[in-house]
Short mmCIF file of C-alpha atoms in Angstrom, two decimals:
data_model
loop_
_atom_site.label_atom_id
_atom_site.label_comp_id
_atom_site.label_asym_id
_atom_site.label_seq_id
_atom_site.Cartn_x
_atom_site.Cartn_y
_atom_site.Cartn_z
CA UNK A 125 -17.33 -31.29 -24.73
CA UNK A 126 -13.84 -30.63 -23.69
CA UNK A 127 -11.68 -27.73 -22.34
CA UNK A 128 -9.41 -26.06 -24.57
CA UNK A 129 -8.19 -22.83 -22.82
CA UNK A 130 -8.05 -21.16 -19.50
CA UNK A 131 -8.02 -17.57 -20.09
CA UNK A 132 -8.01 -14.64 -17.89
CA UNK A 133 -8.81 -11.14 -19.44
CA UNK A 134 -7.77 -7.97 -17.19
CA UNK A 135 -10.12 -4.80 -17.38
CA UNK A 136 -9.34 -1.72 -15.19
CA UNK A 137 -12.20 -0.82 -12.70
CA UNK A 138 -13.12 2.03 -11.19
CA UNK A 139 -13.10 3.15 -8.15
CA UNK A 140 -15.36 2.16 -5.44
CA UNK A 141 -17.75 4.69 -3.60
CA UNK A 142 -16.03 5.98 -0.24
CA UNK A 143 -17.00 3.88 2.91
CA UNK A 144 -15.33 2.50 5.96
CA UNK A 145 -15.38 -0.11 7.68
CA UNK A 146 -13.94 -0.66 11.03
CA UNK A 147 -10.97 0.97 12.83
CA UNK A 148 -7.81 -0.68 12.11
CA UNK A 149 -9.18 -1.98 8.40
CA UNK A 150 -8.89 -0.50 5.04
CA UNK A 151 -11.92 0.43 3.59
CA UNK A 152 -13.00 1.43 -0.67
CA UNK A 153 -10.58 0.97 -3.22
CA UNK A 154 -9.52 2.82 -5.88
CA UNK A 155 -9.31 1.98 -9.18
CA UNK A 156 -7.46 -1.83 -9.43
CA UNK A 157 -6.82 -4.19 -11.93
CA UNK A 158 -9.78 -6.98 -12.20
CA UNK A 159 -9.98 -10.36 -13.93
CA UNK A 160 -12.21 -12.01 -15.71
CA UNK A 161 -12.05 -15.93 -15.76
CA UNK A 162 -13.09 -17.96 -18.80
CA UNK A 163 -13.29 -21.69 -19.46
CA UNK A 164 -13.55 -22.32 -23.44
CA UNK A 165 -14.51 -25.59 -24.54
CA UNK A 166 -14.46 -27.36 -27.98
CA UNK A 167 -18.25 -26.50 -28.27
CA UNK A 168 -17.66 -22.81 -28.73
CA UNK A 169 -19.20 -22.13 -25.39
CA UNK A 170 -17.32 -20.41 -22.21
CA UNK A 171 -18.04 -20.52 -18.64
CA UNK A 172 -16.47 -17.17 -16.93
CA UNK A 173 -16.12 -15.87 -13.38
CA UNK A 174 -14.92 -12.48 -12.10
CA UNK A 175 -12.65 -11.28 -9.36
CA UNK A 176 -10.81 -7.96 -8.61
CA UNK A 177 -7.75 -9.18 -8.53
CA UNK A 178 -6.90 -10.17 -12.05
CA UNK A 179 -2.91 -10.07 -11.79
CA UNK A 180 -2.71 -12.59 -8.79
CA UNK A 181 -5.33 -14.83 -11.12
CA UNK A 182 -3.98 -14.12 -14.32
CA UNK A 183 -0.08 -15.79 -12.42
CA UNK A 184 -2.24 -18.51 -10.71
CA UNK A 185 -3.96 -19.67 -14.03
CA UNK A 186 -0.97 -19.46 -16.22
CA UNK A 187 1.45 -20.76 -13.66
CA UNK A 188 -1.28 -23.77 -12.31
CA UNK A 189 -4.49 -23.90 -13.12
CA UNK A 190 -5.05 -23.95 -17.22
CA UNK A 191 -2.96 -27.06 -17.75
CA UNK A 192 -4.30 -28.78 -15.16
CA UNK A 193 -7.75 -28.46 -16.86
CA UNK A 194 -6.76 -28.36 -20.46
CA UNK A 195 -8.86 -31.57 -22.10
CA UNK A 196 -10.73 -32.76 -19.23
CA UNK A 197 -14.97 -32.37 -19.46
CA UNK A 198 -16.24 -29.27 -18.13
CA UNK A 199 -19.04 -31.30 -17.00
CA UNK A 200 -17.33 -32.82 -14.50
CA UNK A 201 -17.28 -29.97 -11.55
CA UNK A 202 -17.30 -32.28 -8.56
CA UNK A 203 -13.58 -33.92 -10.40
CA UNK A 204 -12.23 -30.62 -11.00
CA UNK A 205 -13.61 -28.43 -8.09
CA UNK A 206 -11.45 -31.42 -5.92
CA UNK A 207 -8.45 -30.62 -8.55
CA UNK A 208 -8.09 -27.02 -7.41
CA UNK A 209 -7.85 -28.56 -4.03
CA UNK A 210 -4.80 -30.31 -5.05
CA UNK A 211 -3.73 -28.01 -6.83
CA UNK A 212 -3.90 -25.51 -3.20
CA UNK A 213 -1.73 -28.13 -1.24
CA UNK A 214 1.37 -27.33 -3.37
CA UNK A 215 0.67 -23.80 -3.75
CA UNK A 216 -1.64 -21.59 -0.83
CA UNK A 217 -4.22 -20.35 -3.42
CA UNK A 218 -5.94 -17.31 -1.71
CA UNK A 219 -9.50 -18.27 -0.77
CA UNK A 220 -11.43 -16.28 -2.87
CA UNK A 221 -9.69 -17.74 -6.31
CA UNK A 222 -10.30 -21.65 -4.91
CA UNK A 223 -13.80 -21.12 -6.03
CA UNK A 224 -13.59 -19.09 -9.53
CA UNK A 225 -13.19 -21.90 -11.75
CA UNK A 226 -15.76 -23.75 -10.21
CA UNK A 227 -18.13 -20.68 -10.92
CA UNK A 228 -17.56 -20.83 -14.15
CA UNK A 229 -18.13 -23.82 -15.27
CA UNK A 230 -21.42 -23.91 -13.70
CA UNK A 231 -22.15 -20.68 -15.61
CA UNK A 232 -21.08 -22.67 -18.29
CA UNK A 233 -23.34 -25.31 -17.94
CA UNK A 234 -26.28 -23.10 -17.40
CA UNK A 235 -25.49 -21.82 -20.89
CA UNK A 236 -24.95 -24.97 -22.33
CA UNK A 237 -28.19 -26.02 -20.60
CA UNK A 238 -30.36 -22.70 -21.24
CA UNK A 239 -31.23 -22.51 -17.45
CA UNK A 240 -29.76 -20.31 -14.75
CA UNK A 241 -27.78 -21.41 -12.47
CA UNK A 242 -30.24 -21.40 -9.30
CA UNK A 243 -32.28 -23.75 -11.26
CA UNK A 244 -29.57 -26.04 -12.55
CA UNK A 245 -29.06 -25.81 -8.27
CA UNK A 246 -32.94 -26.99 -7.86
CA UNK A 247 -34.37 -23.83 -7.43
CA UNK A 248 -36.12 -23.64 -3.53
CA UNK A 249 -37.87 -20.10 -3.98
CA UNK A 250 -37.74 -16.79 -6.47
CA UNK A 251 -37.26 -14.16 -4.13
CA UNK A 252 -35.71 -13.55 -0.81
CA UNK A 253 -35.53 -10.31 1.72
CA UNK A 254 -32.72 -8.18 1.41
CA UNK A 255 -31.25 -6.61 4.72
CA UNK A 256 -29.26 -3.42 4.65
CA UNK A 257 -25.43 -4.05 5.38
CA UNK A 258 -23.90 -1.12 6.84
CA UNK A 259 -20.49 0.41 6.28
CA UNK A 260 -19.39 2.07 9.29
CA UNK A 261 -20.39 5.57 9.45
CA UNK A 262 -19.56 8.55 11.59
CA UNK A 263 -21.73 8.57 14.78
CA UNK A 264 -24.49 6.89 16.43
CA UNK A 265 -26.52 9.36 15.46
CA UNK A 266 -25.95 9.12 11.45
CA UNK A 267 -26.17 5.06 12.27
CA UNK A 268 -29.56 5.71 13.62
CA UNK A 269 -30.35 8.67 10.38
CA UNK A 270 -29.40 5.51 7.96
CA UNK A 271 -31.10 2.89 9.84
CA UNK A 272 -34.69 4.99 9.42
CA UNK A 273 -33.64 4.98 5.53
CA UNK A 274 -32.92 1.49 5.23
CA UNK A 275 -36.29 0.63 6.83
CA UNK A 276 -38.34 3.29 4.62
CA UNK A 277 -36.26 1.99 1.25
CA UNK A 278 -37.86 -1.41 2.08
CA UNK A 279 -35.18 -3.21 3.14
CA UNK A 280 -36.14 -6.63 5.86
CA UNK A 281 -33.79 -6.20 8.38
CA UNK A 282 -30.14 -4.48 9.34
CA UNK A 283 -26.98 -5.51 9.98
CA UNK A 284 -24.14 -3.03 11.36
CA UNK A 285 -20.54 -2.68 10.76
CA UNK A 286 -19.51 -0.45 13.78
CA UNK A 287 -16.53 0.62 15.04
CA UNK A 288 -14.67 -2.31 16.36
CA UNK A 289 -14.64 -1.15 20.41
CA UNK A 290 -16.64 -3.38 22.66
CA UNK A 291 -17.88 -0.49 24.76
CA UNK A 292 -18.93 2.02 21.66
CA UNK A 293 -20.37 -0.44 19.36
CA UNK A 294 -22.58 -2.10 22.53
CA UNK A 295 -23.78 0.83 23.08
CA UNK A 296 -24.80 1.61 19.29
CA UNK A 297 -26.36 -1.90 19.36
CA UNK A 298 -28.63 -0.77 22.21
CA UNK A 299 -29.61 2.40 20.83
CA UNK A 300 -30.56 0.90 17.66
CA UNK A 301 -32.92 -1.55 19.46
CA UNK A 302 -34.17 1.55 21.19
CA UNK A 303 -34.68 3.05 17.70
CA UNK A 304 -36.13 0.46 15.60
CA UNK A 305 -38.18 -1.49 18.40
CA UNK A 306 -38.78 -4.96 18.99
CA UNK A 307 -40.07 -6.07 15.36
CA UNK A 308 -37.10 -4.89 13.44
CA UNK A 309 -34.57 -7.83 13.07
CA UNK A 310 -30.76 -6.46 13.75
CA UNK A 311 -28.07 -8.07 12.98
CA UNK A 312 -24.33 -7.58 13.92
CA UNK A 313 -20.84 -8.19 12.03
CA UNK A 314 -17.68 -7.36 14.22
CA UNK A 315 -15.20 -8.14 11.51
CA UNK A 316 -12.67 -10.03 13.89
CA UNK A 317 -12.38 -6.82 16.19
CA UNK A 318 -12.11 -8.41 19.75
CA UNK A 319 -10.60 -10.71 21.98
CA UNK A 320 -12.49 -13.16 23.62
CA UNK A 321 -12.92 -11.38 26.81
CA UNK A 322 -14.36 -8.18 24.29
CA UNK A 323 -16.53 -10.35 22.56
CA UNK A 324 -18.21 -11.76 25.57
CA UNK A 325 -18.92 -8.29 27.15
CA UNK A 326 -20.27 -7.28 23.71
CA UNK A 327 -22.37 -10.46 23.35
CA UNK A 328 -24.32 -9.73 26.39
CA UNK A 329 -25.40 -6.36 25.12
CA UNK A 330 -26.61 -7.81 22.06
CA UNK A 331 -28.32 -11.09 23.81
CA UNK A 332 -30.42 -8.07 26.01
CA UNK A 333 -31.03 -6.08 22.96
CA UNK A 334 -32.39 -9.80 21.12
CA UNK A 335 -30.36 -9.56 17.79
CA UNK A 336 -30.70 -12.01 15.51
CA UNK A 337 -27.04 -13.02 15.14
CA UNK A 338 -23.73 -11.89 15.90
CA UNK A 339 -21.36 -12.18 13.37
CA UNK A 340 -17.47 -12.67 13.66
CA UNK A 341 -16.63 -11.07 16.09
CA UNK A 342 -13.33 -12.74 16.33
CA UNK A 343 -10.43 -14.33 14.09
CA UNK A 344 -12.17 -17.33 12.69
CA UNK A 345 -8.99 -19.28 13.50
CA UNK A 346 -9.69 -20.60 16.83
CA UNK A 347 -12.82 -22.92 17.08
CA UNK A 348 -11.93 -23.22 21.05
CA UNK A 349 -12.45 -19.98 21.35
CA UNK A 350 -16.20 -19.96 19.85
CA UNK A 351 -17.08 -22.48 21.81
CA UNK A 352 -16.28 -20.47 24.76
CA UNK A 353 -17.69 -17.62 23.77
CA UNK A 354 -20.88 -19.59 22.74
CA UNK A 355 -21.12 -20.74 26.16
CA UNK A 356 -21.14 -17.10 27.51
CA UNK A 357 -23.72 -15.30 25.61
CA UNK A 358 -27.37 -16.03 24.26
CA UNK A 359 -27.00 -14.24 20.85
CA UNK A 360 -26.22 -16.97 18.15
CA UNK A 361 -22.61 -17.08 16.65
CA UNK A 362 -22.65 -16.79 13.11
CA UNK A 363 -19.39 -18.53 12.13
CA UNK A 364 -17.34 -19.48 9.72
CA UNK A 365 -16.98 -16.83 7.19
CA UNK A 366 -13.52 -16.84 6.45
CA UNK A 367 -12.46 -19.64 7.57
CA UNK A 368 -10.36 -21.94 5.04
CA UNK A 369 -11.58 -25.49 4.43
CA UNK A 370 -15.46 -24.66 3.31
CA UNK A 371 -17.25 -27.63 4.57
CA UNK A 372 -14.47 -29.05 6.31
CA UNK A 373 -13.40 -26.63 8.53
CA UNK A 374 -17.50 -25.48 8.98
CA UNK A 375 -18.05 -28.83 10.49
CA UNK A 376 -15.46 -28.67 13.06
CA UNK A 377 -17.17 -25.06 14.39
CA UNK A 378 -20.28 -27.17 14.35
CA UNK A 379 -19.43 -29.65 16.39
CA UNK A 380 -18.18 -27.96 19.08
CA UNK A 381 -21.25 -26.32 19.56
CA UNK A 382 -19.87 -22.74 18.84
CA UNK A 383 -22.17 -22.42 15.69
CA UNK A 384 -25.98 -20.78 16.08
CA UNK A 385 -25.70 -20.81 12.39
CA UNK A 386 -22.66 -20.79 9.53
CA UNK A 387 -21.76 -18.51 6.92
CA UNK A 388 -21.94 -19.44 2.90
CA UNK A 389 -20.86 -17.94 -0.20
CA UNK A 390 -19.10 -18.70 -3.46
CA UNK A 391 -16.08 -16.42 -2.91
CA UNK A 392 -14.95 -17.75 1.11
CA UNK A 393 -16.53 -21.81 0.27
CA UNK A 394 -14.20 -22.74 -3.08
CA UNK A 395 -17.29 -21.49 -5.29
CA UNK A 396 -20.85 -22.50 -5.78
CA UNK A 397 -20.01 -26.27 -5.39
CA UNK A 398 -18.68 -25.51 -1.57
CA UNK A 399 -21.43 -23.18 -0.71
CA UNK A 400 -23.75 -25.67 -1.34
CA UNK A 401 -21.50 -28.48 0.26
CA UNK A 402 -21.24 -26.10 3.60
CA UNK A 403 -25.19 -25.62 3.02
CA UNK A 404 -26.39 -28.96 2.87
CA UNK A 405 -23.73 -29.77 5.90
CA UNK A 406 -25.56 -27.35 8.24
CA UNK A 407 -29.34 -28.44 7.31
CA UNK A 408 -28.25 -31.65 8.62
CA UNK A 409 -28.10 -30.32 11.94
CA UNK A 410 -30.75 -28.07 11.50
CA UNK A 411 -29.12 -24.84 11.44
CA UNK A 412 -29.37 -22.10 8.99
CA UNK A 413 -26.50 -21.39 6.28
CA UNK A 414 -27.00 -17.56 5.51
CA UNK A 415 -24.97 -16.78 2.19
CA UNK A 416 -22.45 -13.72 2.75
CA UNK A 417 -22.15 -10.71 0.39
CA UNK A 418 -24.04 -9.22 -2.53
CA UNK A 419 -23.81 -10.30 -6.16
CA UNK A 420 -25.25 -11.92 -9.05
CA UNK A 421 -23.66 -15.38 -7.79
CA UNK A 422 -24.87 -15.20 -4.26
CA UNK A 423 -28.42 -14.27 -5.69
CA UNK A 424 -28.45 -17.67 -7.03
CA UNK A 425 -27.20 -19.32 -3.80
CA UNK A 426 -29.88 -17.15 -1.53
CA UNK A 427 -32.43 -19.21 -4.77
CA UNK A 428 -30.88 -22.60 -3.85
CA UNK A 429 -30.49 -22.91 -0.34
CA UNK A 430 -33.58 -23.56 1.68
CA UNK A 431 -31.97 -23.11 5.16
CA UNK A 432 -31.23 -19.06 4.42
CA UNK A 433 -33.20 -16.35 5.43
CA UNK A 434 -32.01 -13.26 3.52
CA UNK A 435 -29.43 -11.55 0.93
CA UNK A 436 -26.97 -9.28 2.02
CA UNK A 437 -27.04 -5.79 0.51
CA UNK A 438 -24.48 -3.67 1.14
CA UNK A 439 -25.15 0.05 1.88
CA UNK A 440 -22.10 2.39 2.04
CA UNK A 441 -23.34 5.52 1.85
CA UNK A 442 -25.82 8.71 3.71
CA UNK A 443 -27.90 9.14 1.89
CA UNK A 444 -29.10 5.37 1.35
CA UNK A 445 -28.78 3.74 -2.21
CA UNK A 446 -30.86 0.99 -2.71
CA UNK A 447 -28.36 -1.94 -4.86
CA UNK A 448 -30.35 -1.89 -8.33
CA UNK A 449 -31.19 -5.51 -7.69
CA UNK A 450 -33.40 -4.81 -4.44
CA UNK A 451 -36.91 -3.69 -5.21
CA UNK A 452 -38.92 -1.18 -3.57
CA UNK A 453 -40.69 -4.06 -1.49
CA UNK A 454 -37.30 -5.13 -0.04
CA UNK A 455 -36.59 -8.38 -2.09
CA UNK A 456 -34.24 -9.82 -3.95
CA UNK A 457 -35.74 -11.58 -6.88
CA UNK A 458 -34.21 -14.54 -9.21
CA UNK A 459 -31.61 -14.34 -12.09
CA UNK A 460 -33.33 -15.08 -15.34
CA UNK A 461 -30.60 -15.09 -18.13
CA UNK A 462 -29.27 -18.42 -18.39
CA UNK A 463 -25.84 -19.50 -16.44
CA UNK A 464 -24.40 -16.85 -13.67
CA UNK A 465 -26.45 -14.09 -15.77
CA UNK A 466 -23.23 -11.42 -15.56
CA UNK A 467 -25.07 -8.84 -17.71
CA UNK A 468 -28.47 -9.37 -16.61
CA UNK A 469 -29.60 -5.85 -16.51
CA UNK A 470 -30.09 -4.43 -12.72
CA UNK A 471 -26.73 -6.11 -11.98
CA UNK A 472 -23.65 -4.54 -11.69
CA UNK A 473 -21.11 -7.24 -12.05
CA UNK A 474 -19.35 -9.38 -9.80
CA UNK A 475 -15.82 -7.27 -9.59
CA UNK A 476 -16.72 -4.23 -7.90
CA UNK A 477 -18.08 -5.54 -5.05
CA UNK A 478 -16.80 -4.61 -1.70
CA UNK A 479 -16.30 -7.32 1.25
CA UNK A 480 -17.37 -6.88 4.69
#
């Protein structure tokens, strides 16, 4: 089997529903211009992968990226997932298109091979708990009106997207614990809000109020200042989200020490191939990997990767929508259809997604 065309096909999407996140970040789009990825081989089979920002993909693949894999096997993913890199040194790809060819050609082999892709992986488990990932909302007191409707719509656990002020979102921290009691497992994402000093005085508040992990809470682009920060506070660091370099650059936050656990996912890691690189990297020192962000592809990741303990489900609005792919119980349950799965009913797609 061989590749005979890179193609990118653009499709208008709509509009996201209205949320928020933090002060000083843009929050829902409106309608944009999306892409969707395809590998085409000699077989008559394609591999595709979807982003919301076809034009920037559609330059990249005609400019880059489809001569560069024109003729080569699409079996060969570890050869050609290193060719992007290559690729990236002459030209800064942004992160999130690193891993889109990648993605496809393992949907493409889970075509080719009538499996999904979580079992092409080595499947560890068929369902996972989903916690409820806020958008930031109005008040404490409409935090605290969601939170009781995450927990009766099933969901595991909650994370919060606050405000981005040390003082105000501490305090929403606390009265959340207060709220939900000791059994509840909270979670907290500051988005890359704070200084060091700021994240250190909100760190404390959420080592007293025992939450599970504390999430980003500055730019991911000083490892120094993690460890420092690490040394401060109890709460475990969840690190390396954004960072560039997937397993690379995950290693170095490891070593310092600065990592309770690391962050995963096929749009921030160069595609399924790096999440499961930055995966395996952290079992090795015993930590946890949790994948970031909802979708069909990080379904099959949350399938894959022993060392993760839930899927991330976003919810943006009051009142609480449960994401179609969450049951009732709270869980997230495996892809079926064979490769990624992108029409598998109760899935929206990959494009629409928002990023926290």
């Amino acid at each position: 089997m061989r590749i005979t065309d890179v193609s990118v096909e653009l499709v208008d999407l709509p509009a996201q529903p209205v949320f928020r996140w933090r002060r000083g970040l843009p929050g829902s789009e409106g309608p944009a211009v999306g892409g969707i990825l395809r590998v085409h081989t000699d077989d008559g089979l394609y591999g595709e992968a979807h982003t919301r920002r076809g034009a920037i993909l559609q330059d990249l693949v005609e400019r880059r990226i489809r001569e560069d894999l024109l003729g080569r096997d699409p079996s060969h993913r570890e050869l050609l997932w290193h060719r992007l890199w290559e690729l990236d040194r002459i030209e800064e790809f942004p992160i999130y298109v690193l891993g889109l060819v990648d993605t496809a050609l393992w949907d493409l082999a889970g075509k080719a091979a009538g499996l999904p892709v979580h079992q092409l992986l080595g499947t560890y488990r068929e369902s996972i708990p989903a916690y409820a990932s806020t958008a930031t909302f109005a008040s404490v007191e409409e935090y605290l009106d969601v939170a009781e409707q995450c927990l009766e719509a099933g969901f595991a656990a909650i994370k919060l997207h606050a405000w981005g002020d040390a003082r105000e979102d501490a305090r929403l921290c606390q009265k959340l614990r207060e709220k939900t009691g000791d059994a509840v497992p909270l979670m907290y994402d500051g988005s890359a809000a704070f200084d060091l000093a700021d994240a250190v005085y909100l760190g404390e508040a959420l080592s007293e109020a025992g939450y599970t992990w504390y999430e980003e809470p500055m730019r991911e682009f000083s490892v120094t200042a993690y460890r420092r920060l690490a040394e401060r506070v109890s709460v475990p660091l969840l690190v390396a989200e954004t960072s560039d370099g997937a397993h690379m650059n995950a290693a170095d936050f490891i070593a310092s020490g600065a990592a309770g656990s690391v962050r995963t996912s096929a749009q921030y890691k160069a595609g399924i191939t790096g999440a499961m690189r930055v995966a395996h990297l952290a079992e090795s020192f015993l930590l946890r990997a949790e994948v970031h962000g909802s979708g069909i592809v990080n379904a099959h990741l949350c399938m894959a990767i022993p060392n993760t303990t839930y899927y991330e489900s976003f919810v943006l609005t009051n009142p609480v929508v449960r994401e179609p792919s969450v049951g009732s119980d709270g869980l997230l349950r495996a892809p079926t259809a064979p490769g990624v799965g992108w029409d598998q009913e109760g899935w929206s797609g990959g494009v629409a997604l928002p990023r926290s």
